[in-house]
mmCIF file of C-alpha atoms and ligand atoms in Angstrom:
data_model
loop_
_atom_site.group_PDB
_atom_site.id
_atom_site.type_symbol
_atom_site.label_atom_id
_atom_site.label_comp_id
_atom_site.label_asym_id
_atom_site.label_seq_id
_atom_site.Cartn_x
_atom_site.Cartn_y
_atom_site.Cartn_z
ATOM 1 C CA UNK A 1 0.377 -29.410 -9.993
ATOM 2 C CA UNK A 2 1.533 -26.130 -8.036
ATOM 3 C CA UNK A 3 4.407 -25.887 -10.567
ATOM 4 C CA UNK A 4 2.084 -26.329 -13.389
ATOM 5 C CA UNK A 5 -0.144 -23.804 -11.776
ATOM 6 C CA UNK A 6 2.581 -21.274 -11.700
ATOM 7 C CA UNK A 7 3.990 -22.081 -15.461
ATOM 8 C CA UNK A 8 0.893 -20.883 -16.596
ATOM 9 C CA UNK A 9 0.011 -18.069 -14.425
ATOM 10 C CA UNK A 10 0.796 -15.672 -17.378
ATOM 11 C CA UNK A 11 -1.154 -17.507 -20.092
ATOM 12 C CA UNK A 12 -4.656 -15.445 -20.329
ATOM 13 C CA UNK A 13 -7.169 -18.931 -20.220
ATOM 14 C CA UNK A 14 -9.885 -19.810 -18.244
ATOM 15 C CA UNK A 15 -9.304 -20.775 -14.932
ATOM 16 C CA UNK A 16 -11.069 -24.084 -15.262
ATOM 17 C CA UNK A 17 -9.501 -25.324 -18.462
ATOM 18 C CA UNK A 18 -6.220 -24.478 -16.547
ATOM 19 C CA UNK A 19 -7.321 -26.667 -13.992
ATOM 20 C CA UNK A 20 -8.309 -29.474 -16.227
ATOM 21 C CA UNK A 21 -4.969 -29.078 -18.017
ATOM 22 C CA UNK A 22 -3.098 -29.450 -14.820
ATOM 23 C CA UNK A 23 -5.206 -32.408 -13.636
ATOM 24 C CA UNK A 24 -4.042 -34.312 -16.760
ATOM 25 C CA UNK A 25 -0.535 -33.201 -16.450
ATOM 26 C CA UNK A 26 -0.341 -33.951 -12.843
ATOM 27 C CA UNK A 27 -2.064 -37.931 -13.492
ATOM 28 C CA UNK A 28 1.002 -38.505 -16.488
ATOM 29 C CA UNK A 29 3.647 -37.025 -14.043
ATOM 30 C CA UNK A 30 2.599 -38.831 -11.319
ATOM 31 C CA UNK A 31 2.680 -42.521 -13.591
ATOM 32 C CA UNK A 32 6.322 -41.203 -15.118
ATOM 33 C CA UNK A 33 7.522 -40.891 -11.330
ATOM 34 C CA UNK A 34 6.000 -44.230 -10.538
ATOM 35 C CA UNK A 35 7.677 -45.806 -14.259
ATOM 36 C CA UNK A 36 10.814 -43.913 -14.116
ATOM 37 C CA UNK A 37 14.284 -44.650 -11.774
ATOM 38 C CA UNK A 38 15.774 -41.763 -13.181
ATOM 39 C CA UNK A 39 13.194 -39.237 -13.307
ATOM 40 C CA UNK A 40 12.760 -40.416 -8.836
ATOM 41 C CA UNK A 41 16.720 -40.049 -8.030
ATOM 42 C CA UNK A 42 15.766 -36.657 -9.809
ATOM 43 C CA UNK A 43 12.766 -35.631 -7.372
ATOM 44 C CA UNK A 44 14.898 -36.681 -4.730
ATOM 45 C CA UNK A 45 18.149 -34.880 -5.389
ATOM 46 C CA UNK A 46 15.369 -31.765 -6.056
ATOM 47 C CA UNK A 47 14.138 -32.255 -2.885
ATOM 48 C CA UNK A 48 16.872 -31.873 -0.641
ATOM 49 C CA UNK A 49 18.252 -28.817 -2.678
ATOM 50 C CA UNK A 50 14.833 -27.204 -1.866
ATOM 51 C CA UNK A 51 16.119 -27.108 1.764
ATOM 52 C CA UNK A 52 18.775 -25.140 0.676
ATOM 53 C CA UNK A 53 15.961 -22.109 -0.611
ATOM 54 C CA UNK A 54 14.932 -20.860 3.240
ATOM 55 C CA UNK A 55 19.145 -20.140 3.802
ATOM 56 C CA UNK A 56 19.160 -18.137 0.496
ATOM 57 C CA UNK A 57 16.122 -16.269 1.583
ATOM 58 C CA UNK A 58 16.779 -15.739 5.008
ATOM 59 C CA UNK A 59 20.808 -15.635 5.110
ATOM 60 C CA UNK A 60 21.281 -13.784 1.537
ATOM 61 C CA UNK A 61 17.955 -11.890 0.340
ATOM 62 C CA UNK A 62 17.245 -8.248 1.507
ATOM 63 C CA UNK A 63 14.672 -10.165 3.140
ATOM 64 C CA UNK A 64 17.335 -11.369 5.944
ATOM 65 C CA UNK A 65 17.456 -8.018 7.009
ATOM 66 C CA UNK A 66 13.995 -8.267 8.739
ATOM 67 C CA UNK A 67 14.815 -11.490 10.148
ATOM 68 C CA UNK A 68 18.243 -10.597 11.304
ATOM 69 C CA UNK A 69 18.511 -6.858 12.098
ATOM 70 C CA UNK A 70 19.075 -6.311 15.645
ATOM 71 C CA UNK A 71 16.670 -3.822 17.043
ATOM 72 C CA UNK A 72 18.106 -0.493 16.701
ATOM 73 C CA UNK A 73 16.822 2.331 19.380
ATOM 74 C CA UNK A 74 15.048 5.543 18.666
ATOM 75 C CA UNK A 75 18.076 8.103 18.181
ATOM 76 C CA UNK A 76 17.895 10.784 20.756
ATOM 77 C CA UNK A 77 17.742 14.383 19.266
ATOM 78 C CA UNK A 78 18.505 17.691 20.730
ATOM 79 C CA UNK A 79 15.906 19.412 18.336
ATOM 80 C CA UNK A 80 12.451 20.698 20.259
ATOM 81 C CA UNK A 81 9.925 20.812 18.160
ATOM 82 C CA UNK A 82 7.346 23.844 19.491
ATOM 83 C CA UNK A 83 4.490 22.918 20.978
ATOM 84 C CA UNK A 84 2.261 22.409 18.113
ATOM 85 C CA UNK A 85 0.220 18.952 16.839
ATOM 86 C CA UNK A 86 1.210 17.928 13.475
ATOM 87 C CA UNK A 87 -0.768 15.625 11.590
ATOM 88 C CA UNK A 88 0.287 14.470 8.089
ATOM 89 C CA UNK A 89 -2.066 12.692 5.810
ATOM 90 C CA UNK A 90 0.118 10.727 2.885
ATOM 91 C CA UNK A 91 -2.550 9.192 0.246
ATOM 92 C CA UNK A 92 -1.362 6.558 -2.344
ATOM 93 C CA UNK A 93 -0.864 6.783 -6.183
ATOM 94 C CA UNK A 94 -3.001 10.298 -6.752
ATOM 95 C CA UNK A 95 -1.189 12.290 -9.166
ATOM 96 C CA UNK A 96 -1.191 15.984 -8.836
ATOM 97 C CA UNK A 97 -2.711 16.432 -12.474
ATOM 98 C CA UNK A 98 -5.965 14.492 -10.889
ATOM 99 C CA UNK A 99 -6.629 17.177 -8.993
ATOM 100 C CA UNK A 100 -6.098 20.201 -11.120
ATOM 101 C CA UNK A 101 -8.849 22.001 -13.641
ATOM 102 C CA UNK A 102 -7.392 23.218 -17.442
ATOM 103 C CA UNK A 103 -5.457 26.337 -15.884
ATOM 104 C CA UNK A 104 -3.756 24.565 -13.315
ATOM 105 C CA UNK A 105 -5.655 25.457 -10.106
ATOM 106 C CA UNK A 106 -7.023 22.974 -8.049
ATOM 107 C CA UNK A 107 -10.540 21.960 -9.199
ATOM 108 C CA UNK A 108 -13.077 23.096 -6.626
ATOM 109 C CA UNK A 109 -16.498 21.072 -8.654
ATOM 110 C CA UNK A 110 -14.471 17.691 -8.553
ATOM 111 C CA UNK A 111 -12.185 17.927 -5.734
ATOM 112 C CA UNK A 112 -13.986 20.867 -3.414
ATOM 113 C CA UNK A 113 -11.755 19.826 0.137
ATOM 114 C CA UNK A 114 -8.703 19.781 -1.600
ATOM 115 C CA UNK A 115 -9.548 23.291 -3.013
ATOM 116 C CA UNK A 116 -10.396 24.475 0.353
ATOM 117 C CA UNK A 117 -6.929 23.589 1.669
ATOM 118 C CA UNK A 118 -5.354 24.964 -0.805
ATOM 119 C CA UNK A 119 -6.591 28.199 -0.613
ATOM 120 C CA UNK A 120 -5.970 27.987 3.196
ATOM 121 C CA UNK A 121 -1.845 26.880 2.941
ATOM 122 C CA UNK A 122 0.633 26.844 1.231
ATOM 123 C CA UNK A 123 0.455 24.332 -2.211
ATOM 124 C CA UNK A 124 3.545 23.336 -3.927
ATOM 125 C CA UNK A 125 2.509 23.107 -7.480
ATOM 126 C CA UNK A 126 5.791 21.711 -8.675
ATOM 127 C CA UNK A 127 5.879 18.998 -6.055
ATOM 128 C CA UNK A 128 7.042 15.415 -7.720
ATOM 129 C CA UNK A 129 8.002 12.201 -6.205
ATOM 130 C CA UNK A 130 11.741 10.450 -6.015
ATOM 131 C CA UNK A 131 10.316 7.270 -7.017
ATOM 132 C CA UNK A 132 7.323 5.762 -8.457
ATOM 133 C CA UNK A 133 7.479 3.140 -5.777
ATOM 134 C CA UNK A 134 5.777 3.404 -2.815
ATOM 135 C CA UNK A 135 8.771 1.819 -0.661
ATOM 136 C CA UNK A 136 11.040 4.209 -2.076
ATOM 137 C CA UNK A 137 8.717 7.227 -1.906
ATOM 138 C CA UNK A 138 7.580 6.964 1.585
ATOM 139 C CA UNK A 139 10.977 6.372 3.494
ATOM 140 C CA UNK A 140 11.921 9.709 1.495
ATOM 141 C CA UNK A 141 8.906 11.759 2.686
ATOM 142 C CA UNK A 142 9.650 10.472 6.737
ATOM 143 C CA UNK A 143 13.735 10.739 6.017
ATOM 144 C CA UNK A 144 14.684 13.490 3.886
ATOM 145 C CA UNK A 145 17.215 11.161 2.004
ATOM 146 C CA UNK A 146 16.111 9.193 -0.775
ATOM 147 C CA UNK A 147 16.440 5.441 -0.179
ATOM 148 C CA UNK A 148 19.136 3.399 -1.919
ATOM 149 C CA UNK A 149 17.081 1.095 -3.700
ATOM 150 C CA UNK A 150 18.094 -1.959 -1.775
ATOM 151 C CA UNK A 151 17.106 -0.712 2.106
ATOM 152 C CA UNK A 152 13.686 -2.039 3.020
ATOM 153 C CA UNK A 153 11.342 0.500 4.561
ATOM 154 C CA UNK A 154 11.508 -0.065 8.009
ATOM 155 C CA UNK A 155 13.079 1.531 11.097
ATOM 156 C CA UNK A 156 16.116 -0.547 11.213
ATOM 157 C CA UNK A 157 16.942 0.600 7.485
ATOM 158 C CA UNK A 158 15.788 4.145 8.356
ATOM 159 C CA UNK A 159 16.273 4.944 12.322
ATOM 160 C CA UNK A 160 16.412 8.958 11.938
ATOM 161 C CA UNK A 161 12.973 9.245 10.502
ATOM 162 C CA UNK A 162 10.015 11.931 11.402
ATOM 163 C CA UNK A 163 8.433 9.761 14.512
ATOM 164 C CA UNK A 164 11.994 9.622 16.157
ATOM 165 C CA UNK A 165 12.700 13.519 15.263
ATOM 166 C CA UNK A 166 9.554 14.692 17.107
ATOM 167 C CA UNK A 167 9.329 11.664 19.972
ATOM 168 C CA UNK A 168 11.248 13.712 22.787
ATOM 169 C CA UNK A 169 8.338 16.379 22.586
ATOM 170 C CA UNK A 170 5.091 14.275 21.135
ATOM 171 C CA UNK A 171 3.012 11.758 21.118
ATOM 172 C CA UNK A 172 3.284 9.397 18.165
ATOM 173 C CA UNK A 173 0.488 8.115 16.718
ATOM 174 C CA UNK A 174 1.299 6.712 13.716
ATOM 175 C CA UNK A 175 -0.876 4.682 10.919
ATOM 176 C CA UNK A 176 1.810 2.920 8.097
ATOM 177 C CA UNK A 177 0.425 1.043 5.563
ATOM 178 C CA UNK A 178 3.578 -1.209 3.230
ATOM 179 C CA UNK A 179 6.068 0.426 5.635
ATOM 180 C CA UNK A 180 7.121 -0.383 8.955
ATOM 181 C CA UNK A 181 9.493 3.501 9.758
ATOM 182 C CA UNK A 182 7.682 3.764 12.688
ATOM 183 C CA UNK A 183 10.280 2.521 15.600
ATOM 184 C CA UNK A 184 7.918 -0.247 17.468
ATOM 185 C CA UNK A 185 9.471 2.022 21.011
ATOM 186 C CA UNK A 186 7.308 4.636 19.501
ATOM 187 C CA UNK A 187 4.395 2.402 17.578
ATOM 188 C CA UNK A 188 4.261 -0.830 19.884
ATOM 189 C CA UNK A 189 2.711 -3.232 17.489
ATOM 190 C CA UNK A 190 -0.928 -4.736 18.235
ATOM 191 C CA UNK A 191 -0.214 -8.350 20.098
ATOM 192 C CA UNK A 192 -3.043 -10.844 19.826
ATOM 193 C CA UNK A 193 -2.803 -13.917 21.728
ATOM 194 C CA UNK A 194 -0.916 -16.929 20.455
ATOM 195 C CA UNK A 195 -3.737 -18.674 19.011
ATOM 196 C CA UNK A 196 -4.328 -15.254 17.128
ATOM 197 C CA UNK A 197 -1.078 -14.473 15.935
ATOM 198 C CA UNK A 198 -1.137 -18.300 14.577
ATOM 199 C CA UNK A 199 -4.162 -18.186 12.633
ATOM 200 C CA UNK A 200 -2.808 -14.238 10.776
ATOM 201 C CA UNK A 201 0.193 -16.203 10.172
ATOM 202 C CA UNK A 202 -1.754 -18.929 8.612
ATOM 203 C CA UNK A 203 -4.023 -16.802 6.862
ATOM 204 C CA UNK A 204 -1.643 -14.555 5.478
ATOM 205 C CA UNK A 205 0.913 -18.157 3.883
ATOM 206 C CA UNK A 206 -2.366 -18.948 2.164
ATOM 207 C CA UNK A 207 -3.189 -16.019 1.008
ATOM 208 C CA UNK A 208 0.571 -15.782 -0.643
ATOM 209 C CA UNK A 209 0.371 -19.104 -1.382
ATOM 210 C CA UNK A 210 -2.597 -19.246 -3.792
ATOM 211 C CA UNK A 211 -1.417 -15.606 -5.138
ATOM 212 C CA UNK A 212 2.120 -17.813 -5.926
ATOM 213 C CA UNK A 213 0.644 -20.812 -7.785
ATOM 214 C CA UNK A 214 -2.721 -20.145 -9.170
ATOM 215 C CA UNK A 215 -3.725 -18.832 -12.861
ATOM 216 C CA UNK A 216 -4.041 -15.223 -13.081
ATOM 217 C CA UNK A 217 -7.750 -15.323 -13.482
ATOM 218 C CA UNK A 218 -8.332 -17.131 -10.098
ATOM 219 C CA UNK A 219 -6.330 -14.509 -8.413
ATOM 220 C CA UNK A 220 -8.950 -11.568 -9.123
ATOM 221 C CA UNK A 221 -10.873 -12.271 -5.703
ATOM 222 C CA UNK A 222 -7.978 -12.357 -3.713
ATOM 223 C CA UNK A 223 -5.815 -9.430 -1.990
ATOM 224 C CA UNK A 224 -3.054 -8.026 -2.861
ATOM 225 C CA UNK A 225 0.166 -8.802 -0.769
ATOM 226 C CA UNK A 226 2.621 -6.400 -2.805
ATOM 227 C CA UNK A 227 1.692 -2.949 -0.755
ATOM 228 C CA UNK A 228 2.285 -4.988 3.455
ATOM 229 C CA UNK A 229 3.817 -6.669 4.843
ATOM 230 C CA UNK A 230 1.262 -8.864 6.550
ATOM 231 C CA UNK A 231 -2.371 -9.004 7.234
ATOM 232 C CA UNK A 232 -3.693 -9.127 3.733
ATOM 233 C CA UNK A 233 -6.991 -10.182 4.727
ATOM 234 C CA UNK A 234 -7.224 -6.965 7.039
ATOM 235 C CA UNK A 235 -6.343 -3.713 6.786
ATOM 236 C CA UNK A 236 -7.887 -1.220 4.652
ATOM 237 C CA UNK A 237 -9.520 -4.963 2.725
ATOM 238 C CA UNK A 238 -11.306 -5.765 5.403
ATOM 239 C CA UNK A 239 -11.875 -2.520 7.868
ATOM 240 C CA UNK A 240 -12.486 -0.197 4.766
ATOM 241 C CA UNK A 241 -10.910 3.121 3.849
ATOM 242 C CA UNK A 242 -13.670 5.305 5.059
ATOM 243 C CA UNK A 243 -13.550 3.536 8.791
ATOM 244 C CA UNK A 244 -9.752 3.768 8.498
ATOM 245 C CA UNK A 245 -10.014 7.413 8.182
ATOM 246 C CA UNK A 246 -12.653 7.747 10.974
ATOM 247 C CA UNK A 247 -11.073 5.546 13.926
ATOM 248 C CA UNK A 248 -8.139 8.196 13.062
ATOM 249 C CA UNK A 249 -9.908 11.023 13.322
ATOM 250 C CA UNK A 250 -10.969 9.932 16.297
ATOM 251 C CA UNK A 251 -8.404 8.941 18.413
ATOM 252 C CA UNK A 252 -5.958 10.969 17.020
ATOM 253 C CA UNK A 253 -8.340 14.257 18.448
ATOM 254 C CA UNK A 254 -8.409 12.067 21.497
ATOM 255 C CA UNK A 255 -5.409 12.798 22.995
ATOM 256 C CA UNK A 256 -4.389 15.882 25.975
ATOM 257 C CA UNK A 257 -1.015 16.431 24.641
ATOM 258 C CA UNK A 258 1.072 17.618 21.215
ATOM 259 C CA UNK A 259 0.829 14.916 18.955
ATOM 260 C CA UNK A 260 2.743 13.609 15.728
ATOM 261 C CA UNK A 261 -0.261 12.157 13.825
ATOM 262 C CA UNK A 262 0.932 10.405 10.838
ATOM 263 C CA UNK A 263 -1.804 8.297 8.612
ATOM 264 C CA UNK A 264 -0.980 6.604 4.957
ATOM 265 C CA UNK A 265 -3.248 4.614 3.426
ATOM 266 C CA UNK A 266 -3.215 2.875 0.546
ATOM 267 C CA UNK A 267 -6.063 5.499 -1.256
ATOM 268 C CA UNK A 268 -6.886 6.101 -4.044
ATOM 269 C CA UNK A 269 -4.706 3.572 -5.346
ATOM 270 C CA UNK A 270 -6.037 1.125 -7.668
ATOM 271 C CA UNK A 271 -8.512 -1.175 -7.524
ATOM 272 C CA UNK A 272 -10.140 1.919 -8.499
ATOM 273 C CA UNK A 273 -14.053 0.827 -7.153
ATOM 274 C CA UNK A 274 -15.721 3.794 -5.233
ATOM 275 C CA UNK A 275 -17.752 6.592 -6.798
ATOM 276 C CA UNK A 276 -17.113 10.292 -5.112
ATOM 277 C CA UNK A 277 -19.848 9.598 -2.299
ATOM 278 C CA UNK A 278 -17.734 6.542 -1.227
ATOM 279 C CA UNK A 279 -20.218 3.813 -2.714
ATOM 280 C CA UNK A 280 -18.015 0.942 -4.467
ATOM 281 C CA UNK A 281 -19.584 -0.734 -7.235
ATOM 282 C CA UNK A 282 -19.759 -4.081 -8.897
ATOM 283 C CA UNK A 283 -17.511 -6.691 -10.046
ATOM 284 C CA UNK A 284 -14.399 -5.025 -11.630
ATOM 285 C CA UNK A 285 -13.858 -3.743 -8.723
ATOM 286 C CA UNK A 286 -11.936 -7.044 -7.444
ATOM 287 C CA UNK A 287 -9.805 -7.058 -10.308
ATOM 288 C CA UNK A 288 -6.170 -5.042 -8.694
ATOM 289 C CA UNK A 289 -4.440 -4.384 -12.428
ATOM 290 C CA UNK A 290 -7.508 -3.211 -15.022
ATOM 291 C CA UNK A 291 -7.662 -5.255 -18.037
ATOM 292 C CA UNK A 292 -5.175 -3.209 -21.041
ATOM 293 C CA UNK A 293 -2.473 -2.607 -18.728
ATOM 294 C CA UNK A 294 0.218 -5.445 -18.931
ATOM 295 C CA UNK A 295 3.521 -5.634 -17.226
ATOM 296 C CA UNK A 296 3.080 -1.828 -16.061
ATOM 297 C CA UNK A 297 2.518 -0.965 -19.540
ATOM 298 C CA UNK A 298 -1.036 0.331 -20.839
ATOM 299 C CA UNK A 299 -1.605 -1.283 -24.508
ATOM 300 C CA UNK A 300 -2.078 1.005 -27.123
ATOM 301 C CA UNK A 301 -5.783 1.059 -28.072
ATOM 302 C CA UNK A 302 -6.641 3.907 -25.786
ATOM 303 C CA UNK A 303 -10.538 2.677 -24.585
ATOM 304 C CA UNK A 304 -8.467 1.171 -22.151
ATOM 305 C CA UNK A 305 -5.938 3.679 -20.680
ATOM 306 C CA UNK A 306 -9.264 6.340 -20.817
ATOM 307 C CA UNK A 307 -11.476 4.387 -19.085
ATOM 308 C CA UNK A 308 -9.280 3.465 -15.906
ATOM 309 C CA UNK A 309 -8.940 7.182 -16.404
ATOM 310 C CA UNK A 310 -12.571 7.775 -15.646
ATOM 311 C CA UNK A 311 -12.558 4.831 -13.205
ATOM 312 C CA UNK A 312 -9.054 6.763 -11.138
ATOM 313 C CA UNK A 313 -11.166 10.173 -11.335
ATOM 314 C CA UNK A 314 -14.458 8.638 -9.546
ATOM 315 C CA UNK A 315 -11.810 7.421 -7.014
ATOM 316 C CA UNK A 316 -9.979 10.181 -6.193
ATOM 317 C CA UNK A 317 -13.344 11.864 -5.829
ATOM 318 C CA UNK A 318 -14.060 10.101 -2.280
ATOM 319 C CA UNK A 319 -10.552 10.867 -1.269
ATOM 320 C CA UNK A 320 -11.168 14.148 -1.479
ATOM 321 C CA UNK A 321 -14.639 13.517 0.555
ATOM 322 C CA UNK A 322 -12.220 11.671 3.225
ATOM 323 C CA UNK A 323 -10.309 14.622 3.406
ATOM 324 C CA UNK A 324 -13.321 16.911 3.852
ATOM 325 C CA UNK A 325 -14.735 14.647 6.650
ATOM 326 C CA UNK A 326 -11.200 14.463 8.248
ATOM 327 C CA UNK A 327 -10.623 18.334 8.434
ATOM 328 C CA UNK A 328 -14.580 18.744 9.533
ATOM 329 C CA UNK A 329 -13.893 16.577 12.250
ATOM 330 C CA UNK A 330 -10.785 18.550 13.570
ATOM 331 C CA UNK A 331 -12.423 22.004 13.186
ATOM 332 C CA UNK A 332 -15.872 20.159 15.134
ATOM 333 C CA UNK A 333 -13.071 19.255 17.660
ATOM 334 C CA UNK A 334 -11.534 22.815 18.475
ATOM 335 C CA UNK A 335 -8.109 21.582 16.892
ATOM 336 C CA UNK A 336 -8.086 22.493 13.574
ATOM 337 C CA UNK A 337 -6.480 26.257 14.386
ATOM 338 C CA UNK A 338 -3.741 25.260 15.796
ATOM 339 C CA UNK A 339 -2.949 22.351 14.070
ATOM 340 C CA UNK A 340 0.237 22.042 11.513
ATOM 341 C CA UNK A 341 -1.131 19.992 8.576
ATOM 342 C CA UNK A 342 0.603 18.412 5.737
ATOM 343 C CA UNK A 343 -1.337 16.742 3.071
ATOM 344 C CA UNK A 344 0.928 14.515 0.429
ATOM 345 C CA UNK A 345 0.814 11.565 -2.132
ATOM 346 C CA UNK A 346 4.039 9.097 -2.372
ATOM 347 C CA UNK A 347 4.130 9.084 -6.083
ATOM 348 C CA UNK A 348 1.228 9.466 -8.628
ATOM 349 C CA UNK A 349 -0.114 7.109 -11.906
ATOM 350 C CA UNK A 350 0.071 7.487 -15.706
ATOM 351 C CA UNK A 351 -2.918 6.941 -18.620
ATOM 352 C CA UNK A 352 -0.906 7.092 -21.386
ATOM 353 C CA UNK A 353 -2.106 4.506 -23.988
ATOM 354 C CA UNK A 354 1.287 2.359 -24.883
ATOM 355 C CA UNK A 355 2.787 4.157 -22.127
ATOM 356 C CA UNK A 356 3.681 2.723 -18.782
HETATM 357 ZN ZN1 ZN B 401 2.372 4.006 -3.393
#
């Protein structure tokens, strides 16, 4: 039934009459099996090659290199970075023309914090992305070098990276979301207990599981698992972009000493569901890929592409209230002065109609 399930994940049906089709085809393949010598030495030979699936994966998949990688150490540097805090703030998937008015400045009625940075630093206009991929963008903004396509984005892949550049002379405090560049010297991971690290594991095979085999419309309710690496259940899902940014704000003023403060979320990427005052609204907001955009591709009747237009601008409206409320809280602090602030997207989003 699970292969069934995943045969017609791309046919656009109702999920029950998928179900009911799958119930039927399951009861005849089930009597064929029990009828059929040939079709059982079949399930069996099938069955013993599917052993042969976790080598691939884990011996000759990019994949191995998570499993396999031996844990490389923070390079040592002999650069000294002055004694200043840094904090850089990388949002996902907001495209510089979101945030401009008709002449090309920043608009201060729909985005007023972003304005009010802008006029306070320095604002590279022309600034694009090396890859419309966010694990190809973000190594790039912590490495300098743009990623060959085939490392993964994590610290093994990418040792020299920002955290390890300024660790000799501050304290990390680092918030990834999708990458893992963060050495786990300088960003020890969160350890639950056994029992807790079993039931995140569980949690998180189901979650891929039911992503893997059910119809496309029974997926709507359930997270995404393309933008981490685990935890699909938590994260910005569960905690909430607007508590994200505050536990951040708050520890990261927290500490005595120059700190690297480093915080990507996965804002204001699509599902686009809040308004600009940060309330979400109703159902479509569970649906991660808005109807008219297939494969990556919007279709070409343009209601479509123009509404998740309107839907992307209501959006980016609260990140620019998170952004507000983040540099409030620094100035309320006594930090904001001194502070070295860099403010950045990994790549942006089209709403071309036909376009992808
Ligand atoms: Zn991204």
């Amino acid at each position: 039934m699970a292969i069934g399930f995943a045969l017609m994940r791309g046919f656009e049906v109702d999920g029950a009459v998928v179900i009911g089709v799958e119930n039927a085809a399951a009861g005849i393949g089930t009597a064929a099996y029990l009828k059929s010598q040939l079709l059982r030495s079949f399930a069996s030979v099938i069955g013993v090659l599917s052993l042969g699936i976790p080598v691939l994966i884990l011996g000759f998949s990019p994949i191995a290199g998570l499993v396999w990688a031996p844990h490389s150490s923070v390079p040592q540097h002999e650069f000294r970075a002055p004694d200043t805090s840094v904090l850089v703030v990388v949002f996902d998937e907001l495209p510089l023309l979101s945030l401009v008015e008709e002449f090309g400045q920043i608009d201060r009625k729909r985005m007023p914090n972003f304005a009010a940075l802008a006029a306070t630093s320095t604002w590279f206009r022309n600034a694009t992305t090396v890859s419309d991929g966010t694990s190809v963008a973000i190594p790039a903004i912590l490495t300098g070098p743009r990623s060959n396509g085939r490392q993964l984005a994590n610290t093994e892949s990418h040792p020299e990276n920002l955290f390890s550049l300024f660790s000799p002379t501050h304290e990390i405090h680092a918030r990834e979301s999708s990458t893992l560049i963060c050495s786990p010297q300088l960003c020890p991971p969160l350890r639950g207990s056994v029992m807790e690290n079993m039931s995140g594991l569980l949690s998180d095979v189901t979650v891929v599981a039911l992503r893997t085999i059910l119809p496309a419309p029974l997926t709507l309710r359930l997270p995404g698992v393309a933008d981490r690496w685990s935890d699909f259940l938590d994260s910005e899902i569960r905690l909430g972009v607007t508590e994200i940014f505050r536990q951040f704000g708050v520890s990261f003023s927290a500490s005595r000493r120059a700190t690297l403060g480093y915080l990507h979320v996965n804002f204001p990427h699509s599902p686009w569901d809040h308004l600009p005052s940060g309330q979400r609204y109703g159902a479509p907001d569970l649906v991660r890929y808005p109807s008219g955009l297939k494969n990556g591709v919007w279709t070409k009747q343009p209601e479509f592409a123009h509404r998740a237009l309107q839907r992307h601008m209501l959006h980016v409206g609260y990140a620019d209230r998170l952004l507000g409320d983040l540099i409030a809280h620094l100035k309320a602090e006594g930090l904001y002065d001194d502070l070295l602030m860099v403010v950045v997207a990994d790549h942006g989003v089209s709403f071309e109609p036909g376009e992808p």
